[in-house]
PDB file of C-alpha atoms in Angstrom:
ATOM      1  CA  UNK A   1      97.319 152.170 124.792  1.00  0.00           C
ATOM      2  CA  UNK A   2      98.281 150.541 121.583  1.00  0.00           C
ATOM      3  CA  UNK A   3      96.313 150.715 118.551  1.00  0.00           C
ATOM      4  CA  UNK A   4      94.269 147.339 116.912  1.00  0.00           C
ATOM      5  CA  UNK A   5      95.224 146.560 113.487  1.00  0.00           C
ATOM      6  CA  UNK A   6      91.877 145.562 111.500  1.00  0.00           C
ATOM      7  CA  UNK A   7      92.231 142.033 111.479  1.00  0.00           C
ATOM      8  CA  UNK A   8      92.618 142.022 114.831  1.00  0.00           C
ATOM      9  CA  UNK A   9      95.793 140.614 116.406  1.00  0.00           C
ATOM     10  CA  UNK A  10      97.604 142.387 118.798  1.00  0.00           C
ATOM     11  CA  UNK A  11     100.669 144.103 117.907  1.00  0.00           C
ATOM     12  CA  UNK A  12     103.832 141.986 118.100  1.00  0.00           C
ATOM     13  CA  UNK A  13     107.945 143.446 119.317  1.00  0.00           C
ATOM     14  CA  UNK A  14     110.969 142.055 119.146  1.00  0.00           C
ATOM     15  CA  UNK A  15     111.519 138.062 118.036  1.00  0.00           C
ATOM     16  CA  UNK A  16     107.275 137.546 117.941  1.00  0.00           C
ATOM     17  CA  UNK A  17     107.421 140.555 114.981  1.00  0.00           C
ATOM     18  CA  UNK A  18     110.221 138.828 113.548  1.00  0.00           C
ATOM     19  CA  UNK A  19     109.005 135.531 113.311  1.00  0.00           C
ATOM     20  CA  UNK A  20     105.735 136.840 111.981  1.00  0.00           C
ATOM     21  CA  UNK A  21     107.657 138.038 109.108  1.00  0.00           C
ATOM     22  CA  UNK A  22     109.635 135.382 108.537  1.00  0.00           C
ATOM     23  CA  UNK A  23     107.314 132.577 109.062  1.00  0.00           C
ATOM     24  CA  UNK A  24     107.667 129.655 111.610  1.00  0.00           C
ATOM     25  CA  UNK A  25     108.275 126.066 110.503  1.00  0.00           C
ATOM     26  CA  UNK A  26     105.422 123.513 111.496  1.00  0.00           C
ATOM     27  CA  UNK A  27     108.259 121.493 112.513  1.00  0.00           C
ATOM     28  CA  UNK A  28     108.796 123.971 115.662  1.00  0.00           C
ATOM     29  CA  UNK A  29     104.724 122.749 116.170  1.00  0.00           C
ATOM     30  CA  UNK A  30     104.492 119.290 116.101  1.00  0.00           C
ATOM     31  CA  UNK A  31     101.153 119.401 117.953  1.00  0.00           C
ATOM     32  CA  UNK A  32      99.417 120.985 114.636  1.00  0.00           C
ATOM     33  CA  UNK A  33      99.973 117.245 113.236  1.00  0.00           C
ATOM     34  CA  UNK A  34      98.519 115.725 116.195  1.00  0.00           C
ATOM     35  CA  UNK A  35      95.782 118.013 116.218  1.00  0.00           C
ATOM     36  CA  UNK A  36      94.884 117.919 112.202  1.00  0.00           C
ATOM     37  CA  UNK A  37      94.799 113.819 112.387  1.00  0.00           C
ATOM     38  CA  UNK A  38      91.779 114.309 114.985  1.00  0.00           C
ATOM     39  CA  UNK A  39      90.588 116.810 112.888  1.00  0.00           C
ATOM     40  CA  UNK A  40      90.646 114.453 110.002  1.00  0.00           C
ATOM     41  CA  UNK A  41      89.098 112.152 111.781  1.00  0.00           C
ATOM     42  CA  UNK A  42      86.510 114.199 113.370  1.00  0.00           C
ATOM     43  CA  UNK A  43      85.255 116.007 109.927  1.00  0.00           C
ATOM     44  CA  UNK A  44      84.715 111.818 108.426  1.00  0.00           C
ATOM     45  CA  UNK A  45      82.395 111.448 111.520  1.00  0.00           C
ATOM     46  CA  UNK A  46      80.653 114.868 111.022  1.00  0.00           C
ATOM     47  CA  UNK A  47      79.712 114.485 107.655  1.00  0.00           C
ATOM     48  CA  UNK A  48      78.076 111.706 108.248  1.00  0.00           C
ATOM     49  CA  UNK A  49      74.828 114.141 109.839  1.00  0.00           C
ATOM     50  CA  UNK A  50      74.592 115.101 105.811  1.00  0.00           C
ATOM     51  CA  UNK A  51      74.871 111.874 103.496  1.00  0.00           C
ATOM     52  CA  UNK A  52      74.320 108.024 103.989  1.00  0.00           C
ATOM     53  CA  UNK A  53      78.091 107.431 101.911  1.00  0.00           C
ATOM     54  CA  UNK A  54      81.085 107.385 104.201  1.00  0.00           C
ATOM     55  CA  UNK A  55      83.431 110.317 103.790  1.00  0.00           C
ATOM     56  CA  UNK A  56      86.885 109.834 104.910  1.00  0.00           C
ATOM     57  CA  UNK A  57      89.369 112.889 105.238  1.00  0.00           C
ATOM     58  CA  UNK A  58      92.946 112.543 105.527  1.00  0.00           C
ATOM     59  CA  UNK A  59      95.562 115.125 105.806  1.00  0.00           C
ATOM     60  CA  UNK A  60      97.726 116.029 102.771  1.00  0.00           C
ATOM     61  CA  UNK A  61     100.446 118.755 103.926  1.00  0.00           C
ATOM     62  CA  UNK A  62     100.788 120.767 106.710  1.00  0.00           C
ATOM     63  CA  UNK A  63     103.164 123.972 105.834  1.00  0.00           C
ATOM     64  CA  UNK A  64     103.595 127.955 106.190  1.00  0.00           C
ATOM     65  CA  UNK A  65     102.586 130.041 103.079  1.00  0.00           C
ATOM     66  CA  UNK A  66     102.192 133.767 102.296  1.00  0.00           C
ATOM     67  CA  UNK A  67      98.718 134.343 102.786  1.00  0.00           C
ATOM     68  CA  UNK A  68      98.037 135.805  99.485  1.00  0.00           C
ATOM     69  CA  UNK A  69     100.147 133.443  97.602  1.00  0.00           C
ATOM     70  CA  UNK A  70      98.410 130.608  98.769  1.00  0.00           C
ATOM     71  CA  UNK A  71      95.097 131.916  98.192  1.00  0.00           C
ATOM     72  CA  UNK A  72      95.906 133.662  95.019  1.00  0.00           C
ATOM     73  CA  UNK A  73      96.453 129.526  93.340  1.00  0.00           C
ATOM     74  CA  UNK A  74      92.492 128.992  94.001  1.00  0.00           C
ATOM     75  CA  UNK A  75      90.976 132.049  92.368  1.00  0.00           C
ATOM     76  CA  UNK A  76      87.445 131.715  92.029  1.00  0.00           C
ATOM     77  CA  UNK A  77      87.402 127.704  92.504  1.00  0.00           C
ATOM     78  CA  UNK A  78      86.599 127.768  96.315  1.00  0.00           C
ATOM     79  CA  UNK A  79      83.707 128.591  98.854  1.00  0.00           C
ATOM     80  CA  UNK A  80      85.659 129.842 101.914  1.00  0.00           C
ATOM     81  CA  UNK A  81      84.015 130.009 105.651  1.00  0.00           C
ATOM     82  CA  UNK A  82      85.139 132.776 107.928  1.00  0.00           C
ATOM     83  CA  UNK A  83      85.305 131.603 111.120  1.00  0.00           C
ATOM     84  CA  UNK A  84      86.052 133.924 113.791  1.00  0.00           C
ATOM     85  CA  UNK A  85      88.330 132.831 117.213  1.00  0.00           C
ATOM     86  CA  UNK A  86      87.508 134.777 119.890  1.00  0.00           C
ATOM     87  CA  UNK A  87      89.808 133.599 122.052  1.00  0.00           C
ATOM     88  CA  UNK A  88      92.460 134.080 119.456  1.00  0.00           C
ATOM     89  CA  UNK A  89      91.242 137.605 118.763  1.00  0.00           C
ATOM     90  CA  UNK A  90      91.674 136.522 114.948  1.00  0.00           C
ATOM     91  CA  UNK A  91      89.637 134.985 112.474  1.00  0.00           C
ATOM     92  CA  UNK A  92      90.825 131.769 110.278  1.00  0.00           C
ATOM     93  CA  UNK A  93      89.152 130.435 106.989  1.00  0.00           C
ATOM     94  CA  UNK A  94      88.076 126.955 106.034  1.00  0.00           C
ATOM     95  CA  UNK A  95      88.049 126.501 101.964  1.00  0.00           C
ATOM     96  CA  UNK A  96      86.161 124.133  99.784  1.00  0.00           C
ATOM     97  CA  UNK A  97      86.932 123.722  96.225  1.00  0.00           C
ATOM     98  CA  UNK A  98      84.216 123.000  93.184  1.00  0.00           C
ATOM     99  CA  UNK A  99      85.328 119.426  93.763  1.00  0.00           C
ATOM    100  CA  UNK A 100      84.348 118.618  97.197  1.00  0.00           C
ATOM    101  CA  UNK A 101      81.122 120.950  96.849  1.00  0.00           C
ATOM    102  CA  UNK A 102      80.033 118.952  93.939  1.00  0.00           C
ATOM    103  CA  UNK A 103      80.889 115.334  95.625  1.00  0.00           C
ATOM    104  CA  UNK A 104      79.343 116.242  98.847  1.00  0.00           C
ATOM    105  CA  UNK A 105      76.489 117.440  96.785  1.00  0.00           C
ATOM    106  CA  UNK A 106      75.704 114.236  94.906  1.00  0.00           C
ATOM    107  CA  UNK A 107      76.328 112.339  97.976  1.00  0.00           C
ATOM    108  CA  UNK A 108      73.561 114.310  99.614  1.00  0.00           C
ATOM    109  CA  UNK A 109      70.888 114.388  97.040  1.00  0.00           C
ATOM    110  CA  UNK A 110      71.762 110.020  96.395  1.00  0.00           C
ATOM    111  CA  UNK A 111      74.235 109.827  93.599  1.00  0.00           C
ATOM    112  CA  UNK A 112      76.268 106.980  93.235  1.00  0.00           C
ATOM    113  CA  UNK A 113      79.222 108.542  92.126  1.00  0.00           C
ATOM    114  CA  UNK A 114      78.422 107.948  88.513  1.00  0.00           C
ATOM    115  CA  UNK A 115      77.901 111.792  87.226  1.00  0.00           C
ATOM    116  CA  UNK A 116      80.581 112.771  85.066  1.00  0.00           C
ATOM    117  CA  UNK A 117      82.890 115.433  86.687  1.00  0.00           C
ATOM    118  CA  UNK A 118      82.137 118.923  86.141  1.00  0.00           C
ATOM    119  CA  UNK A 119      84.878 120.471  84.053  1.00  0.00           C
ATOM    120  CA  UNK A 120      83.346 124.070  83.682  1.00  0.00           C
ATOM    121  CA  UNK A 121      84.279 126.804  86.171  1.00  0.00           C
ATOM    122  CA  UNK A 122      80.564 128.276  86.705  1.00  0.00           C
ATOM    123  CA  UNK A 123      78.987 129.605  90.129  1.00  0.00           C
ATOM    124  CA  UNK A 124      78.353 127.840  92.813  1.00  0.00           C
ATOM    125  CA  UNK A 125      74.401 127.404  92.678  1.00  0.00           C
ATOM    126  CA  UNK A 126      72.009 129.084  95.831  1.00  0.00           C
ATOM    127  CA  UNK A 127      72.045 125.652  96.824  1.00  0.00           C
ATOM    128  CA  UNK A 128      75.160 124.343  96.841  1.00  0.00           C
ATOM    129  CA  UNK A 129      76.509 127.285  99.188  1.00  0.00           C
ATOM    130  CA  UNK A 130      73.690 126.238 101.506  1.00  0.00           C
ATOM    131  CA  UNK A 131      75.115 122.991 101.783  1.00  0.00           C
ATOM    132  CA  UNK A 132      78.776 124.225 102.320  1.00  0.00           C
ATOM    133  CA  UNK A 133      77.458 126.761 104.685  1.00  0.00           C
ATOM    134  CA  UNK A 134      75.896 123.719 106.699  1.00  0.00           C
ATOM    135  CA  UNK A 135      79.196 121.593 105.923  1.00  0.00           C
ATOM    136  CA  UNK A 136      81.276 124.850 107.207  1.00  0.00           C
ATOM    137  CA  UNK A 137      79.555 124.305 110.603  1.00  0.00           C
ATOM    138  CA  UNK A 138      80.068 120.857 110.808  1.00  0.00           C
ATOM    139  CA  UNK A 139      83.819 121.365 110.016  1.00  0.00           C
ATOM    140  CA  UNK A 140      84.658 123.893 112.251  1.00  0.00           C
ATOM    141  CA  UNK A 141      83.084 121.994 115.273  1.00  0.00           C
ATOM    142  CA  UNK A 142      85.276 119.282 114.118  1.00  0.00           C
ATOM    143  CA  UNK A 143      88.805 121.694 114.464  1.00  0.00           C
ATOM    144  CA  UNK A 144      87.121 123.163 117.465  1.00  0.00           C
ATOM    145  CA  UNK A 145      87.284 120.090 119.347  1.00  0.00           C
ATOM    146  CA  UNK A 146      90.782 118.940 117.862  1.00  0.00           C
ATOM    147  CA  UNK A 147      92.271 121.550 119.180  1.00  0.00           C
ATOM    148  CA  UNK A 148      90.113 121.437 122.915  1.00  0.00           C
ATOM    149  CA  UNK A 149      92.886 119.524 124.041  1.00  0.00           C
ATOM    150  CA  UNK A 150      95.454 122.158 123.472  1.00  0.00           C
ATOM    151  CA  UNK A 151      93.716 125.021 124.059  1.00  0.00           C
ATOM    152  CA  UNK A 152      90.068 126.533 123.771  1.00  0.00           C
ATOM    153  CA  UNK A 153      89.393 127.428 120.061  1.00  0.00           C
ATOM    154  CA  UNK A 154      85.552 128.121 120.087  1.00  0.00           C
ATOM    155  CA  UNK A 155      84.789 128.582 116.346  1.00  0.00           C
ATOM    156  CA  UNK A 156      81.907 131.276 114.963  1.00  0.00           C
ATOM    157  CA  UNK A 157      81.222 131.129 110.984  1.00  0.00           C
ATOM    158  CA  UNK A 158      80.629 134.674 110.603  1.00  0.00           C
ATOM    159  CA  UNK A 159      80.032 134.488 106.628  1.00  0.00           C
ATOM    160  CA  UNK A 160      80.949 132.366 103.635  1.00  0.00           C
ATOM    161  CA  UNK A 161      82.522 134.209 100.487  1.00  0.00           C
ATOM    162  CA  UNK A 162      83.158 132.928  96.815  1.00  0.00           C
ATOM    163  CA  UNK A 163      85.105 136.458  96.562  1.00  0.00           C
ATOM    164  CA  UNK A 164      88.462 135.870  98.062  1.00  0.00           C
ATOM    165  CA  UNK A 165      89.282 139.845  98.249  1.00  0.00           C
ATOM    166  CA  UNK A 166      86.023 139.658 100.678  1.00  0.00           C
ATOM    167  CA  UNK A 167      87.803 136.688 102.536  1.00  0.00           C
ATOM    168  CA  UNK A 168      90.114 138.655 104.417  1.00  0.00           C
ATOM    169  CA  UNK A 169      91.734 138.118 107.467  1.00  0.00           C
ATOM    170  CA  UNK A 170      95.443 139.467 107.565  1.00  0.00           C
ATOM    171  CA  UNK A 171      98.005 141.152 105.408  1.00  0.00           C
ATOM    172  CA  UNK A 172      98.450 139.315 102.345  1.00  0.00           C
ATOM    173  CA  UNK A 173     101.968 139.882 102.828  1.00  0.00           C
ATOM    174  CA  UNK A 174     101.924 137.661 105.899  1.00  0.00           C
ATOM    175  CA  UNK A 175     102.549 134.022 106.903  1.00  0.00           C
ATOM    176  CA  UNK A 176      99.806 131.473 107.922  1.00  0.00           C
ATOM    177  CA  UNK A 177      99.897 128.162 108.735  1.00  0.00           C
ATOM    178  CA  UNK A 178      97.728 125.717 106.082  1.00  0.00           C
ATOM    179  CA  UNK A 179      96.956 122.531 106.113  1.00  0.00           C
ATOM    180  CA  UNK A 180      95.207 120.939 103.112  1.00  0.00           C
ATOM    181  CA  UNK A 181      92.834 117.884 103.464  1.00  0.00           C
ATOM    182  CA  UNK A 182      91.361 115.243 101.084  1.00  0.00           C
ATOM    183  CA  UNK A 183      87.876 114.590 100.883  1.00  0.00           C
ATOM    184  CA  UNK A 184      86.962 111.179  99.096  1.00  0.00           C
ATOM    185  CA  UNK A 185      83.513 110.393  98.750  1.00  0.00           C
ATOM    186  CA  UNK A 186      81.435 108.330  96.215  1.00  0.00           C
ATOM    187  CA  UNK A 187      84.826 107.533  94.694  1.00  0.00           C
ATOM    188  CA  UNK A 188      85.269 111.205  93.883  1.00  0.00           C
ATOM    189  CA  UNK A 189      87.698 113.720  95.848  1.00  0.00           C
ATOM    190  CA  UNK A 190      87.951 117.585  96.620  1.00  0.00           C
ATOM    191  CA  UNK A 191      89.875 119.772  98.485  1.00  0.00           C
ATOM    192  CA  UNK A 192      89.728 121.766 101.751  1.00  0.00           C
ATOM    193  CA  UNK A 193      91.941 123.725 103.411  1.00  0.00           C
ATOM    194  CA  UNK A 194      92.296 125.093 106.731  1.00  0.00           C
ATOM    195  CA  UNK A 195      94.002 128.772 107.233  1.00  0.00           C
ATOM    196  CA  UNK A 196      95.533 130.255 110.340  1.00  0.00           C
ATOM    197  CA  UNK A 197      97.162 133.594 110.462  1.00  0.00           C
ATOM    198  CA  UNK A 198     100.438 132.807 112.275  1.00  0.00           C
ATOM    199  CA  UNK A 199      99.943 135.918 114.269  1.00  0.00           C
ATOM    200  CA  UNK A 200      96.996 134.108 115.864  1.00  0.00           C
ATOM    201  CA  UNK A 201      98.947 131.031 116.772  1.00  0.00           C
ATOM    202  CA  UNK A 202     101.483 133.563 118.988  1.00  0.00           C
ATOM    203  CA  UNK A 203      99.423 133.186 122.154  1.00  0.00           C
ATOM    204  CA  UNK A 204      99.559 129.056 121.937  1.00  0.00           C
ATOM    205  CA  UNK A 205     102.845 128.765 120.125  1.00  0.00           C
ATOM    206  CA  UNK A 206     104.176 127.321 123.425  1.00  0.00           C
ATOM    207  CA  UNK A 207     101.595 124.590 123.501  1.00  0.00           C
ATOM    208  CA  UNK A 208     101.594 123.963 120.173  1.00  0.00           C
ATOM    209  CA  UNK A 209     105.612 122.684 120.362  1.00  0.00           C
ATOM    210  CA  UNK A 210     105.244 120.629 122.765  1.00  0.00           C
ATOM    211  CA  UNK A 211     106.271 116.772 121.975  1.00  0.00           C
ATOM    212  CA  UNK A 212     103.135 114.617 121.435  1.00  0.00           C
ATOM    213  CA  UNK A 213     104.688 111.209 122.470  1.00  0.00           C
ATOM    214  CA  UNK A 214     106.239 112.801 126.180  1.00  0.00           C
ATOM    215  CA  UNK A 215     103.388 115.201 127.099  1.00  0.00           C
ATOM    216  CA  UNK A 216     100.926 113.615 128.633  1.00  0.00           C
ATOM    217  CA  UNK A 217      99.228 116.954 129.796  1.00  0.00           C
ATOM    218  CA  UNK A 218      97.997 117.222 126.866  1.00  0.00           C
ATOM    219  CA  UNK A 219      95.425 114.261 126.715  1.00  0.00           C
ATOM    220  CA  UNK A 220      91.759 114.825 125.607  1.00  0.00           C
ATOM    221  CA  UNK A 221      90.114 115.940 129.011  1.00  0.00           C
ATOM    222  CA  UNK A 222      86.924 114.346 128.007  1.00  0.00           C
ATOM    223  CA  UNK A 223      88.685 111.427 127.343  1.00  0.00           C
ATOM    224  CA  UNK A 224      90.819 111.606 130.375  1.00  0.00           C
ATOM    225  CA  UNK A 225      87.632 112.229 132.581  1.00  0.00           C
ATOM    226  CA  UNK A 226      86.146 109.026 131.108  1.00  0.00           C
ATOM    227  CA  UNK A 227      88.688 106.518 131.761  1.00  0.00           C
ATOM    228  CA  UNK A 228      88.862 108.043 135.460  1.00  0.00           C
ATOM    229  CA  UNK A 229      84.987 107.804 135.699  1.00  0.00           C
ATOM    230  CA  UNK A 230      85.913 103.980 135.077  1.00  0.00           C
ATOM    231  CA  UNK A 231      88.744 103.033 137.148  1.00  0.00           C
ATOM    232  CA  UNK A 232      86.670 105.129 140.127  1.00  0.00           C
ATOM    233  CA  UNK A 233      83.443 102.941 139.279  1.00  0.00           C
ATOM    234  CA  UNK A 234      82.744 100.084 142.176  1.00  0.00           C
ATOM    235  CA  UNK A 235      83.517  96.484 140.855  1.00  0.00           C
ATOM    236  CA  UNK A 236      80.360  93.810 141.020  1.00  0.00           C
ATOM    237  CA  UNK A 237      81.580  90.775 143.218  1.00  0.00           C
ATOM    238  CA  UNK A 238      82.925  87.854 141.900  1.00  0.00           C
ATOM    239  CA  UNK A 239      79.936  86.031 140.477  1.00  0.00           C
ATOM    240  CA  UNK A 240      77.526  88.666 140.682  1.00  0.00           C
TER     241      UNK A 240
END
């Protein structure tokens, strides 16, 4: 029987080992695009459960990175959830920069966008992690259901870290898949950023490269159950 490795992906052979260490193109995945849009989308609607101002999300760059690399260019500027996907048997994180934090914050507590940026790299406040903790859930509910019509991707925030040595979830050496989002609220912006181990995209890969336009088997099955609820539904006679 083969052995775990900590984060929890199987052990990969042959061309799934390779690719791991080479890193797949997005392009091979064009259902990540279809699936961050909803996301996008989703998150705008979310938010709205914790302020009055409309939040709007849109996607900013979808891409393979070196793990560490990517997380290495944040330092201590973030608030990252880890999420755990059980039926990935991985875990993925969700970031937050100062930036969106402190919007989401002043959008929350009725600012009007006048505050003056903060500039100075302190702490997050007891706070302010309880409202990205809250936003985290809200979030991954949002890629949860994005990605419902691919595949099931139940979500569980296990913790949220400010340490990103404590926000671990595969070799730093290896590939994940990011996508970056843009949070504009109050006239302000901030960051977030979704990570995915590649490794823990192996099991889906297939359904992931399908093409969006031609496969219709991969309509929203809520969505799909609706419009059949309709056209089942008895008509009212003429004039009725």
């Amino acid at each position: 029987m083969l052995d775990r490795p900590v984060n929890g992906a199987n052990l990969k052979e042959g061309p799934e080992r390779l690719l791991d260490a080479v890193g797949v193109s997005v392009d091979r995945m064009p259902m990540l695009h279809v699936i961050f849009d909803k996301m996008s989308a989703l998150c705008s609607e979310n938010l709205r459960r914790l302020s009055a101002s409309p939040a709007f999300f849109s996607v900013d760059a979808i891409g393979t990175r070196r793990i560490g690399d990517f997380l290495d260019a944040y330092e201590s500027n973030v608030v990252i959830g880890v999420f755990n996907v059980a039926a990935w048997d991985s875990r993925i994180l969700i970031g937050l920069d100062c930036n969106f934090v402190f919007a989401l914050a002043e959008a929350l507590f009725g600012g009007d966008g006048g505050e003056s940026e903060r500039l100075d790299k302190r702490p997050f406040s007891a706070l302010e992690l309880r409202l990205a903790q809250k936003a985290f859930e809200l979030l991954g509910k949002a890629m949860e259901a994005s990605f419902a019509s691919v595949c099931e991707a139940a979500l569980s925030l296990e913790r949220v870290e400010t340490r990103l040595d404590f926000a671990v979830v595969a070799p730093r050496n290896t590939f994940g898949v990011v996508t970056r989002m843009r949070l504009r609220i109050l006239g302000r912006s901030g960051e977030m950023f979704v990570l995915i181990p590649q490794g823990a995209l192996n099991s889906i890969r297939p359904h992931l490269g399908r093409n969006p336009s031609a496969d219709m088997a991969v309509r929203d099955p809520g969505w799909t159950k609706q419009i059949e609820t309709e056209i089942g539904r008895p008509k009212s006679p003429s004039g009725a």
